[in-house]
């Protein structure tokens, strides 16, 4: 029962997991003696054959794998990493018994694909976030992809893939660290242009032979949040062709001369002076800046004595009566800006015209008018100024309060 080779009575062999039934584990145990009749000198018995994974052919001293109807799976949940059996050798001549240990080490194969913990991942990013900022760490721990294989076969790397449905997505973010899957912003965002990106993230294991690597993908939805990068705009805004800019806007108001402010205020400007922030969706709403209104410059320069614009309501008030002999018109530039120290101003024109006081009655050019019409004329015939009936009779009234 002694070994015909040198070394201790222990054998270590290695096989791949999932090896087929009948795979030879040990070609020959190299035990001295003959284990088959006739002329038998030893008897070989398999001991400790837990779950019957091993079959012994005593005559040839050969061990086979028994995976009939099952799979030798190294990975969880079975996690069969080694099989240890004893070959008992009994010397039939003197009755001595020796145990030979056979240790079968099961080698991992890359037979499992990475799996993402969640079907989809989601992150919201403010549009003002600088490039290079880490925006997503949601693959940390076991929240990203996992792979139950052993060693590199079960280690994960992350990469961004091209998304044909969203071709810009692979340039917008990048993977900062392929092992952690931390994702950084690679390009400036602009909420006013795009509010969502669908990024395809691939996880692959690190099997040492690259063609054996297995991959899985998931979608990371990147929602862009509105940030305070735009200022107010005066309403109504008519966009300049193909831009986000408003056309210049003029507000107008006409006020009669010599009239007490109390009868006029607040002035009825058309359209009503109003500005809104072009950032429409800053969250929470309490972070949205208020808008302040100012008169920036004006002509004639004395406008300050006559008009005031309420900073918060944009209400325009006249401060004292105005003589049309002095001023026919004020041309002002008004400004709207944010109240949060980040003004981003917008401008509009405001034209105030002074109307002549209505202290004259209209009067006719002539005290009487005479007209002519043929006796047989139908209803609707124009009355003429003379008997030859060529020109119509005109009746003219005038008013000295207005020039034309
Ligand atoms: C499994 O392999 C053993 C050893 O080669 C063999 O005796 C047995 O018939 C095989 N079982 C099947 C189902 O093929
Ligand atoms: C092989 O394994 C199967 C399943 O455990 C068992 O039923 C069968 O008896 C084993 N065969 C041998 C020859 O040990
Ligand atoms: C995005 O993917 C396309 C297609 O693979 C590639 O041509 C392009 O260079 C990628 N963009 C970036 C910024 O990596
Ligand atoms: C804007 O587009 C309209 C129609 O396409 C064109 O008539 C107009 O001239 C354009 N205005 C400017 C400022 O380009
Ligand atoms: C502006 O209007 C608000 C609200 O009506 C008012 O409380 C405030 O006193 C006004 N400001 C001025 C300078 O008149
Ligand atoms: C019609 O009468 C008016 C006034 O009498 C005169 O001025 C004008 O020349 C006449 N027209 C014709 C066509 O005779
Ligand atoms: Ca794997
Ligand atoms: Ca495996
Ligand atoms: Ca914005
Ligand atoms: Ca803003």
Short mmCIF file of C-alpha atoms and ligand atoms in Angstrom, two decimals:
data_model
loop_
_atom_site.label_atom_id
_atom_site.label_comp_id
_atom_site.label_asym_id
_atom_site.label_seq_id
_atom_site.Cartn_x
_atom_site.Cartn_y
_atom_site.Cartn_z
CA UNK A 1 0.00 0.00 0.00
CA UNK A 2 2.97 2.29 -0.10
CA UNK A 3 3.19 4.84 -2.88
CA UNK A 4 5.40 3.99 -5.81
CA UNK A 5 6.27 7.68 -5.97
CA UNK A 6 8.03 9.75 -3.33
CA UNK A 7 6.24 12.20 -1.08
CA UNK A 8 3.46 11.99 1.49
CA UNK A 9 0.28 9.95 0.91
CA UNK A 10 -1.66 12.97 -0.33
CA UNK A 11 -2.65 14.00 -3.83
CA UNK A 12 -3.86 17.41 -4.93
CA UNK A 13 -5.53 17.87 -8.30
CA UNK A 14 -7.34 20.77 -9.89
CA UNK A 15 -10.41 20.71 -12.14
CA UNK A 16 -12.65 23.35 -13.62
CA UNK A 17 -16.07 23.81 -12.20
CA UNK A 18 -18.84 22.45 -14.41
CA UNK A 19 -16.53 19.71 -15.68
CA UNK A 20 -18.58 17.02 -17.40
CA UNK A 21 -19.45 13.71 -15.79
CA UNK A 22 -16.67 11.18 -16.12
CA UNK A 23 -13.82 13.70 -16.12
CA UNK A 24 -10.68 11.90 -14.90
CA UNK A 25 -9.58 13.33 -11.56
CA UNK A 26 -6.55 11.14 -10.88
CA UNK A 27 -5.12 9.05 -13.70
CA UNK A 28 -3.37 6.60 -11.38
CA UNK A 29 -3.00 6.64 -7.59
CA UNK A 30 0.43 4.94 -7.92
CA UNK A 31 -0.17 2.67 -4.92
CA UNK A 32 1.98 -0.48 -4.83
CA UNK A 33 0.00 -3.69 -5.17
CA UNK A 34 -2.68 -5.33 -7.30
CA UNK A 35 -6.27 -4.41 -6.45
CA UNK A 36 -8.09 -6.92 -8.60
CA UNK A 37 -8.51 -10.61 -8.73
CA UNK A 38 -6.86 -12.93 -9.54
CA UNK A 39 -3.69 -12.37 -7.55
CA UNK A 40 -5.10 -9.53 -5.46
CA UNK A 41 -2.64 -8.11 -2.88
CA UNK A 42 -4.52 -4.95 -1.85
CA UNK A 43 -8.13 -3.70 -1.60
CA UNK A 44 -8.97 -0.05 -2.36
CA UNK A 45 -12.05 1.61 -0.85
CA UNK A 46 -13.32 5.14 -1.27
CA UNK A 47 -14.11 6.86 2.07
CA UNK A 48 -15.58 10.23 3.03
CA UNK A 49 -17.09 10.52 -0.48
CA UNK A 50 -19.43 13.31 0.49
CA UNK A 51 -22.29 13.68 -2.04
CA UNK A 52 -20.75 10.94 -4.21
CA UNK A 53 -18.73 13.35 -6.31
CA UNK A 54 -15.98 10.80 -6.85
CA UNK A 55 -16.01 7.36 -8.48
CA UNK A 56 -13.14 4.95 -7.90
CA UNK A 57 -12.03 2.38 -10.44
CA UNK A 58 -9.85 0.17 -8.14
CA UNK A 59 -8.40 -1.97 -10.91
CA UNK A 60 -6.84 1.02 -12.66
CA UNK A 61 -6.50 3.06 -9.42
CA UNK A 62 -8.31 5.83 -11.29
CA UNK A 63 -10.69 8.52 -9.92
CA UNK A 64 -13.53 10.06 -11.97
CA UNK A 65 -15.89 12.90 -11.40
CA UNK A 66 -19.52 11.89 -10.82
CA UNK A 67 -21.66 14.83 -11.91
CA UNK A 68 -24.52 12.75 -13.19
CA UNK A 69 -27.61 14.94 -13.35
CA UNK A 70 -25.98 17.90 -11.60
CA UNK A 71 -23.38 20.61 -12.02
CA UNK A 72 -20.19 21.00 -10.04
CA UNK A 73 -20.76 24.65 -9.22
CA UNK A 74 -18.03 26.60 -7.53
CA UNK A 75 -20.14 29.73 -7.20
CA UNK A 76 -22.73 30.57 -4.57
CA UNK A 77 -25.01 29.20 -3.35
CA UNK A 78 -23.32 25.77 -3.65
CA UNK A 79 -19.78 27.16 -3.48
CA UNK A 80 -18.02 23.81 -3.93
CA UNK A 81 -14.38 24.84 -3.82
CA UNK A 82 -12.71 21.58 -2.78
CA UNK A 83 -13.65 17.91 -2.55
CA UNK A 84 -11.60 15.75 -0.19
CA UNK A 85 -11.83 11.96 -0.22
CA UNK A 86 -9.78 9.19 1.37
CA UNK A 87 -8.63 6.11 -0.48
CA UNK A 88 -8.27 3.32 2.03
CA UNK A 89 -5.70 0.69 1.05
CA UNK A 90 -5.74 -2.62 2.86
CA UNK A 91 -2.78 -4.96 2.48
CA UNK A 92 -4.49 -8.30 1.94
CA UNK A 93 -1.33 -10.23 2.94
CA UNK A 94 -0.53 -8.64 6.31
CA UNK A 95 -3.80 -6.78 7.02
CA UNK A 96 -2.31 -3.30 7.42
CA UNK A 97 -4.37 -0.27 6.33
CA UNK A 98 -3.12 3.05 4.95
CA UNK A 99 -5.23 6.11 4.07
CA UNK A 100 -4.37 8.23 1.04
CA UNK A 101 -5.94 11.67 0.93
CA UNK A 102 -7.03 13.11 -2.41
CA UNK A 103 -7.83 16.76 -2.44
CA UNK A 104 -9.67 18.05 -5.53
CA UNK A 105 -9.52 21.83 -5.91
CA UNK A 106 -12.32 23.25 -8.03
CA UNK A 107 -11.14 26.08 -10.23
CA UNK A 108 -13.48 28.99 -11.03
CA UNK A 109 -14.72 29.53 -14.54
CA UNK A 110 -16.23 32.80 -15.67
CA UNK A 111 -19.69 31.36 -16.01
CA UNK A 112 -21.67 34.20 -14.40
CA UNK A 113 -22.60 37.54 -15.90
CA UNK A 114 -22.56 40.69 -13.79
CA UNK A 115 -26.00 41.72 -12.58
CA UNK A 116 -27.12 45.22 -11.65
CA UNK A 117 -28.91 45.46 -8.34
CA UNK A 118 -31.52 47.80 -9.85
CA UNK A 119 -33.05 47.95 -13.28
CA UNK A 120 -32.57 51.70 -13.60
CA UNK A 121 -30.57 54.34 -11.80
CA UNK A 122 -31.39 57.99 -11.41
CA UNK A 123 -29.57 61.18 -10.54
CA UNK A 124 -30.52 64.87 -10.65
CA UNK A 125 -27.81 67.44 -11.35
CA UNK A 126 -27.96 71.22 -11.23
CA UNK A 127 -27.10 72.72 -14.62
CA UNK A 128 -24.50 74.97 -12.99
CA UNK A 129 -22.44 72.01 -11.68
CA UNK A 130 -18.82 72.42 -12.85
CA UNK A 131 -17.40 69.76 -15.13
CA UNK A 132 -15.29 67.21 -13.28
CA UNK A 133 -17.69 67.10 -10.35
CA UNK A 134 -18.67 63.63 -9.16
CA UNK A 135 -22.39 63.45 -9.80
CA UNK A 136 -23.18 59.81 -9.11
CA UNK A 137 -21.84 57.27 -6.62
CA UNK A 138 -24.87 54.99 -6.67
CA UNK A 139 -22.91 51.90 -7.72
CA UNK A 140 -21.01 51.82 -4.43
CA UNK A 141 -21.28 48.88 -2.10
CA UNK A 142 -23.47 46.24 -3.63
CA UNK A 143 -25.85 48.77 -5.17
CA UNK A 144 -24.20 48.54 -8.58
CA UNK A 145 -23.35 45.38 -10.45
CA UNK A 146 -22.20 42.19 -8.73
CA UNK A 147 -20.87 38.93 -10.10
CA UNK A 148 -20.78 35.77 -8.02
CA UNK A 149 -17.71 34.35 -9.75
CA UNK A 150 -14.44 34.17 -7.84
CA UNK A 151 -11.47 36.51 -8.17
CA UNK A 152 -11.20 38.64 -11.31
CA UNK A 153 -14.09 36.67 -12.82
CA UNK A 154 -16.26 38.34 -10.19
CA UNK A 155 -14.65 41.79 -10.11
CA UNK A 156 -16.55 44.58 -11.83
CA UNK A 157 -15.49 47.44 -14.09
CA UNK A 158 -17.81 50.18 -15.29
CA UNK A 159 -17.84 52.03 -18.61
CA UNK A 160 -20.17 54.42 -20.43
CA UNK A 161 -21.61 53.12 -23.68
CA UNK A 162 -22.87 54.98 -26.72
CA UNK A 163 -26.66 55.29 -26.66
CA UNK A 164 -28.08 55.47 -30.20
CA UNK A 165 -31.29 56.89 -28.74
CA UNK A 166 -29.36 59.67 -27.03
CA UNK A 167 -26.12 60.22 -28.96
CA UNK A 168 -24.95 63.09 -26.72
CA UNK A 169 -25.20 61.06 -23.52
CA UNK A 170 -21.78 59.39 -23.69
CA UNK A 171 -20.03 62.76 -23.94
CA UNK A 172 -21.93 64.36 -21.08
CA UNK A 173 -20.63 62.15 -18.30
CA UNK A 174 -17.64 59.88 -17.84
CA UNK A 175 -16.51 57.22 -15.42
CA UNK A 176 -14.06 58.67 -12.91
CA UNK A 177 -13.01 55.32 -11.52
CA UNK A 178 -13.75 52.14 -13.43
CA UNK A 179 -13.79 50.03 -10.25
CA UNK A 180 -16.07 52.19 -8.10
CA UNK A 181 -18.23 53.31 -11.03
CA UNK A 182 -18.23 56.88 -9.73
CA UNK A 183 -19.46 59.11 -12.52
CA UNK A 184 -18.39 62.68 -13.17
CA UNK A 185 -19.76 65.44 -15.31
CA UNK A 186 -17.75 65.76 -18.53
CA UNK A 187 -19.58 68.60 -20.21
CA UNK A 188 -21.46 71.71 -19.12
CA UNK A 189 -25.20 71.18 -18.80
CA UNK A 190 -27.83 73.65 -19.92
CA UNK A 191 -31.31 73.20 -18.51
CA UNK A 192 -32.72 75.61 -21.09
CA UNK A 193 -31.52 73.27 -23.85
CA UNK A 194 -31.85 69.77 -22.39
CA UNK A 195 -33.40 68.51 -19.22
CA UNK A 196 -32.62 64.79 -19.38
CA UNK A 197 -29.91 62.40 -20.57
CA UNK A 198 -30.20 58.64 -20.78
CA UNK A 199 -26.74 57.23 -20.13
CA UNK A 200 -26.04 53.56 -20.78
CA UNK A 201 -23.60 52.15 -18.25
CA UNK A 202 -21.93 48.83 -18.88
CA UNK A 203 -20.52 46.59 -16.18
CA UNK A 204 -18.08 43.87 -17.15
CA UNK A 205 -16.15 41.37 -15.08
CA UNK A 206 -12.37 41.25 -15.28
CA UNK A 207 -11.78 37.71 -16.53
CA UNK A 208 -8.07 37.54 -17.34
CA UNK A 209 -8.72 36.52 -20.93
CA UNK A 210 -10.68 39.53 -22.25
CA UNK A 211 -12.83 37.62 -24.78
CA UNK A 212 -14.25 35.63 -21.85
CA UNK A 213 -15.49 38.75 -20.10
CA UNK A 214 -19.20 39.03 -19.55
CA UNK A 215 -21.16 42.28 -19.54
CA UNK A 216 -24.45 43.77 -18.38
CA UNK A 217 -25.89 47.21 -18.99
CA UNK A 218 -28.24 49.53 -17.19
CA UNK A 219 -29.61 53.00 -17.84
CA UNK A 220 -28.62 55.95 -15.69
CA UNK A 221 -31.14 58.75 -16.09
CA UNK A 222 -29.52 62.14 -15.54
CA UNK A 223 -32.09 64.84 -14.93
CA UNK A 224 -30.86 68.40 -15.25
CA UNK A 225 -32.11 70.86 -12.65
CA UNK A 226 -32.62 74.52 -13.48
CA UNK A 227 -30.00 76.88 -12.06
CA UNK A 228 -29.87 80.65 -11.85
CA UNK A 229 -27.97 81.45 -15.05
CA UNK A 230 -30.51 83.68 -16.77
CA UNK A 231 -31.91 87.03 -15.79
CA UNK A 232 -35.39 88.47 -16.14
CA UNK A 233 -37.13 89.29 -19.41
CA UNK A 234 -39.76 91.95 -19.94
CA UNK A 235 -43.15 90.72 -21.10
CA UNK A 236 -44.46 90.19 -23.66
CA UNK A 237 -41.35 88.58 -25.09
CA UNK A 238 -41.23 88.10 -28.86
CA UNK A 239 -38.20 85.95 -29.59
CA UNK A 240 -35.63 87.02 -32.14
CA UNK A 241 -35.61 84.31 -34.81
CA UNK A 242 -33.96 81.07 -33.63
CA UNK A 243 -32.57 82.56 -30.43
CA UNK A 244 -33.58 82.76 -26.79
CA UNK A 245 -33.44 86.57 -26.86
CA UNK A 246 -36.46 88.84 -26.76
CA UNK A 247 -36.97 91.58 -29.32
CA UNK A 248 -36.64 95.13 -27.93
CA UNK A 249 -39.84 96.14 -26.20
CA UNK A 250 -41.42 99.56 -25.75
CA UNK A 251 -44.00 100.39 -23.09
CA UNK A 252 -46.21 103.41 -23.67
CA UNK A 253 -48.44 105.69 -21.66
CA UNK A 254 -50.22 108.92 -22.56
CA UNK A 255 -51.12 111.42 -19.84
CA UNK A 256 -52.98 114.74 -20.12
CA UNK A 257 -51.16 117.96 -19.22
CA UNK A 258 -51.87 119.92 -16.06
CA UNK A 259 -53.59 117.00 -14.39
CA UNK A 260 -53.28 116.23 -10.67
CA UNK A 261 -51.34 113.00 -10.01
CA UNK A 262 -54.11 111.69 -7.77
CA UNK A 263 -56.41 111.54 -10.81
CA UNK A 264 -53.86 109.61 -12.88
CA UNK A 265 -51.99 107.26 -10.53
CA UNK A 266 -51.15 104.52 -10.98
CA UNK A 267 -50.48 105.22 -14.65
CA UNK A 268 -52.03 102.83 -17.11
CA UNK A 269 -49.02 101.66 -19.12
CA UNK A 270 -49.62 99.42 -22.15
CA UNK A 271 -48.71 96.69 -22.02
CA UNK A 272 -48.44 96.51 -18.27
CA UNK A 273 -44.78 96.64 -17.15
CA UNK A 274 -43.83 93.19 -16.01
CA UNK A 275 -40.73 90.99 -16.10
CA UNK A 276 -40.23 87.32 -15.23
CA UNK A 277 -37.13 85.27 -14.61
CA UNK A 278 -36.11 83.27 -17.68
CA UNK A 279 -35.09 80.43 -15.34
CA UNK A 280 -38.51 78.90 -15.13
CA UNK A 281 -37.95 75.96 -12.87
CA UNK A 282 -35.56 76.77 -10.06
CA UNK A 283 -36.35 74.48 -7.12
CA UNK A 284 -37.43 74.91 -4.42
CA UNK A 285 -39.65 77.82 -5.47
CA UNK A 286 -38.42 79.77 -2.44
CA UNK A 287 -35.00 79.93 -4.15
CA UNK A 288 -36.43 81.82 -7.12
CA UNK A 289 -35.21 85.40 -7.00
CA UNK A 290 -37.59 88.34 -6.91
CA UNK A 291 -37.40 91.04 -9.58
CA UNK A 292 -36.63 94.72 -8.99
CA UNK A 293 -37.48 97.53 -11.41
CA UNK A 294 -35.61 100.79 -11.94
CA UNK A 295 -35.60 103.74 -14.31
CA UNK A 296 -32.07 103.60 -15.66
CA UNK A 297 -31.82 106.78 -17.75
CA UNK A 298 -34.26 109.14 -19.38
CA UNK A 299 -34.72 112.12 -21.59
CA UNK A 300 -35.27 114.90 -20.75
CA UNK A 301 -33.16 114.54 -17.65
CA UNK A 302 -35.77 116.18 -15.43
CA UNK A 303 -37.84 112.99 -15.62
CA UNK A 304 -36.87 112.33 -12.00
CA UNK A 305 -39.02 115.20 -10.81
CA UNK A 306 -42.04 113.82 -12.61
CA UNK A 307 -42.02 110.06 -12.44
CA UNK A 308 -41.29 107.23 -10.06
CA UNK A 309 -41.30 103.51 -10.71
CA UNK A 310 -42.07 101.23 -7.77
CA UNK A 311 -39.08 98.93 -7.35
CA UNK A 312 -41.11 95.87 -6.50
CA UNK A 313 -44.43 96.32 -8.29
CA UNK A 314 -43.27 98.26 -11.41
CA UNK A 315 -46.13 100.65 -10.74
CA UNK A 316 -45.44 103.95 -12.59
CA UNK A 317 -46.57 107.12 -10.84
CA UNK A 318 -46.54 110.74 -11.94
CA UNK A 319 -45.39 113.08 -9.15
CA UNK A 320 -46.71 116.47 -10.27
CA UNK A 321 -48.73 118.03 -13.09
CA UNK A 322 -46.83 118.51 -16.38
CA UNK A 323 -47.14 121.37 -18.83
CA UNK A 324 -47.17 120.37 -22.45
CA UNK A 325 -45.44 123.62 -23.26
CA UNK A 326 -42.35 122.29 -21.43
CA UNK A 327 -42.48 118.57 -22.23
CA UNK A 328 -44.28 116.78 -25.04
CA UNK A 329 -42.67 113.42 -24.36
CA UNK A 330 -40.38 111.54 -21.97
CA UNK A 331 -38.25 108.69 -23.26
CA UNK A 332 -37.01 106.42 -20.47
CA UNK A 333 -35.04 103.19 -20.29
CA UNK A 334 -36.19 100.88 -17.53
CA UNK A 335 -34.30 97.98 -16.06
CA UNK A 336 -35.41 94.75 -14.38
CA UNK A 337 -32.95 92.71 -12.33
CA UNK A 338 -32.89 89.91 -9.79
CA UNK A 339 -32.87 90.74 -6.09
CA UNK A 340 -30.41 88.01 -5.15
CA UNK A 341 -27.12 89.80 -5.76
CA UNK A 342 -26.86 88.17 -9.17
CA UNK A 343 -28.65 90.88 -11.11
CA UNK A 344 -28.49 89.74 -14.81
CA UNK A 345 -30.44 92.85 -15.93
CA UNK A 346 -32.92 93.28 -18.77
CA UNK A 347 -33.90 96.59 -20.37
CA UNK A 348 -36.97 98.07 -22.07
CA UNK A 349 -38.07 101.47 -23.34
CA UNK A 350 -40.84 103.47 -21.73
CA UNK A 351 -42.33 106.38 -23.68
CA UNK A 352 -44.58 108.82 -21.85
CA UNK A 353 -46.47 111.28 -24.05
CA UNK A 354 -48.08 114.42 -22.71
CA UNK A 355 -51.50 115.11 -24.17
CA UNK A 356 -52.89 118.60 -24.62
CA UNK A 357 -55.44 119.51 -21.99
CA UNK A 358 -59.03 119.11 -23.28
CA UNK A 359 -60.27 122.66 -22.73
CA UNK A 360 -61.59 123.45 -26.22
CA UNK A 361 -64.91 122.43 -27.73
CA UNK A 362 -64.92 121.18 -31.31
CA UNK A 363 -66.41 123.59 -33.87
CA UNK A 364 -67.61 123.39 -37.49
CA UNK A 365 -65.72 125.15 -40.25
CA UNK A 366 -68.97 126.69 -41.58
CA UNK A 367 -72.13 127.62 -39.79
CA UNK A 368 -74.27 126.10 -42.57
CA UNK A 369 -73.69 123.63 -45.37
CA UNK A 370 -75.65 123.15 -48.58
CA UNK A 371 -75.72 119.94 -50.61
CA UNK A 372 -77.28 118.69 -53.85
CA UNK A 373 -78.81 115.44 -54.97
CA UNK A 374 -80.93 114.38 -58.03
CA UNK A 375 -84.59 114.00 -57.30
CA UNK A 376 -84.64 110.41 -58.60
CA UNK A 377 -81.65 109.25 -56.59
CA UNK A 378 -81.95 105.96 -54.73
CA UNK A 379 -81.42 105.68 -50.99
CA UNK A 380 -77.70 105.73 -50.22
CA UNK A 381 -76.71 108.25 -52.91
CA UNK A 382 -73.90 110.62 -51.88
CA UNK A 383 -74.89 114.25 -51.40
CA UNK A 384 -72.79 116.53 -53.60
CA UNK A 385 -71.24 119.87 -52.93
CA UNK A 386 -72.42 121.40 -56.29
CA UNK A 387 -75.16 121.05 -58.87
CA UNK A 388 -72.98 119.19 -61.35
CA UNK A 389 -72.84 116.36 -58.71
CA UNK A 390 -69.10 115.58 -59.17
CA UNK A 391 -67.65 116.08 -55.69
CA UNK A 392 -69.22 114.94 -52.39
CA UNK A 393 -70.26 117.45 -49.77
CA UNK A 394 -67.69 117.59 -46.93
CA UNK A 395 -68.58 118.67 -43.37
CA UNK A 396 -65.51 119.48 -41.29
CA UNK A 397 -65.22 119.91 -37.51
CA UNK A 398 -62.01 120.98 -35.73
CA UNK A 399 -60.68 120.89 -32.13
CA UNK A 400 -57.92 123.22 -31.00
CA UNK A 401 -56.74 120.80 -28.31
CA UNK A 402 -55.08 118.63 -30.93
CA UNK A 403 -52.91 119.69 -33.82
CA UNK A 404 -54.27 117.63 -36.68
C1 LIG B 1 -20.74 9.33 -15.29
O1 LIG B 1 -19.38 8.96 -15.35
C2 LIG B 1 -19.13 7.68 -14.79
C3 LIG B 1 -17.63 7.48 -14.79
O2 LIG B 1 -17.12 7.63 -16.11
C4 LIG B 1 -19.87 6.64 -15.59
O3 LIG B 1 -19.64 5.39 -15.01
C5 LIG B 1 -21.35 6.93 -15.60
O4 LIG B 1 -22.03 6.06 -16.43
C6 LIG B 1 -21.56 8.31 -16.11
N1 LIG B 1 -22.99 8.67 -16.00
C7 LIG B 1 -23.70 9.08 -17.05
C8 LIG B 1 -25.13 9.42 -16.81
O5 LIG B 1 -23.19 9.23 -18.16
C1 LIG B 2 -23.40 9.82 -8.64
O1 LIG B 2 -24.13 10.88 -8.02
C2 LIG B 2 -25.53 10.67 -7.95
C3 LIG B 2 -26.17 11.95 -7.42
O2 LIG B 2 -25.73 12.23 -6.14
C4 LIG B 2 -25.82 9.46 -7.07
O3 LIG B 2 -27.23 9.28 -7.04
C5 LIG B 2 -25.13 8.26 -7.68
O4 LIG B 2 -25.28 7.15 -6.84
C6 LIG B 2 -23.64 8.51 -7.86
N1 LIG B 2 -23.04 7.44 -8.58
C7 LIG B 2 -22.01 6.78 -8.12
C8 LIG B 2 -21.50 5.70 -8.98
O5 LIG B 2 -21.52 7.07 -7.05
C1 LIG B 3 -19.58 58.72 -27.93
O1 LIG B 3 -19.73 57.52 -28.65
C2 LIG B 3 -19.48 57.67 -30.04
C3 LIG B 3 -19.79 56.34 -30.71
O2 LIG B 3 -19.08 55.31 -30.12
C4 LIG B 3 -18.03 58.10 -30.26
O3 LIG B 3 -17.81 58.31 -31.64
C5 LIG B 3 -17.79 59.38 -29.52
O4 LIG B 3 -16.42 59.75 -29.62
C6 LIG B 3 -18.15 59.23 -28.05
N1 LIG B 3 -18.03 60.53 -27.42
C7 LIG B 3 -17.22 60.73 -26.38
C8 LIG B 3 -17.13 62.11 -25.87
O5 LIG B 3 -16.59 59.81 -25.88
C1 LIG B 4 -37.39 86.15 -38.88
O1 LIG B 4 -37.98 85.16 -39.73
C2 LIG B 4 -38.99 85.68 -40.56
C3 LIG B 4 -39.64 84.54 -41.31
O2 LIG B 4 -38.75 83.47 -41.45
C4 LIG B 4 -38.36 86.70 -41.52
O3 LIG B 4 -39.37 87.25 -42.33
C5 LIG B 4 -37.74 87.81 -40.68
O4 LIG B 4 -37.08 88.73 -41.53
C6 LIG B 4 -36.73 87.24 -39.73
N1 LIG B 4 -36.26 88.31 -38.83
C7 LIG B 4 -34.98 88.43 -38.49
C8 LIG B 4 -34.65 89.55 -37.53
O5 LIG B 4 -34.13 87.69 -38.90
C1 LIG B 5 -44.19 99.87 -3.83
O1 LIG B 5 -45.37 99.11 -3.75
C2 LIG B 5 -45.49 98.36 -2.54
C3 LIG B 5 -46.70 97.47 -2.67
O2 LIG B 5 -47.82 98.20 -3.13
C4 LIG B 5 -45.58 99.32 -1.38
O3 LIG B 5 -45.65 98.60 -0.18
C5 LIG B 5 -44.33 100.19 -1.35
O4 LIG B 5 -44.42 101.16 -0.35
C6 LIG B 5 -44.15 100.88 -2.70
N1 LIG B 5 -42.86 101.56 -2.72
C7 LIG B 5 -42.75 102.84 -2.95
C8 LIG B 5 -41.35 103.38 -2.94
O5 LIG B 5 -43.73 103.54 -3.20
C1 LIG B 6 -68.72 121.37 -61.01
O1 LIG B 6 -69.05 122.54 -60.25
C2 LIG B 6 -67.98 123.07 -59.47
C3 LIG B 6 -68.52 124.17 -58.63
O2 LIG B 6 -69.56 124.78 -59.25
C4 LIG B 6 -66.86 123.50 -60.38
O3 LIG B 6 -65.78 124.01 -59.62
C5 LIG B 6 -66.39 122.32 -61.18
O4 LIG B 6 -65.41 122.70 -62.13
C6 LIG B 6 -67.56 121.68 -61.95
N1 LIG B 6 -67.07 120.42 -62.57
C7 LIG B 6 -67.39 120.09 -63.82
C8 LIG B 6 -66.86 118.77 -64.30
O5 LIG B 6 -68.09 120.77 -64.51
CA1 LIG B 7 -18.24 36.63 -14.09
CA1 LIG B 8 -17.82 30.67 -11.67
CA1 LIG B 9 -31.33 78.11 -15.91
CA1 LIG B 10 -32.48 83.69 -12.97
#
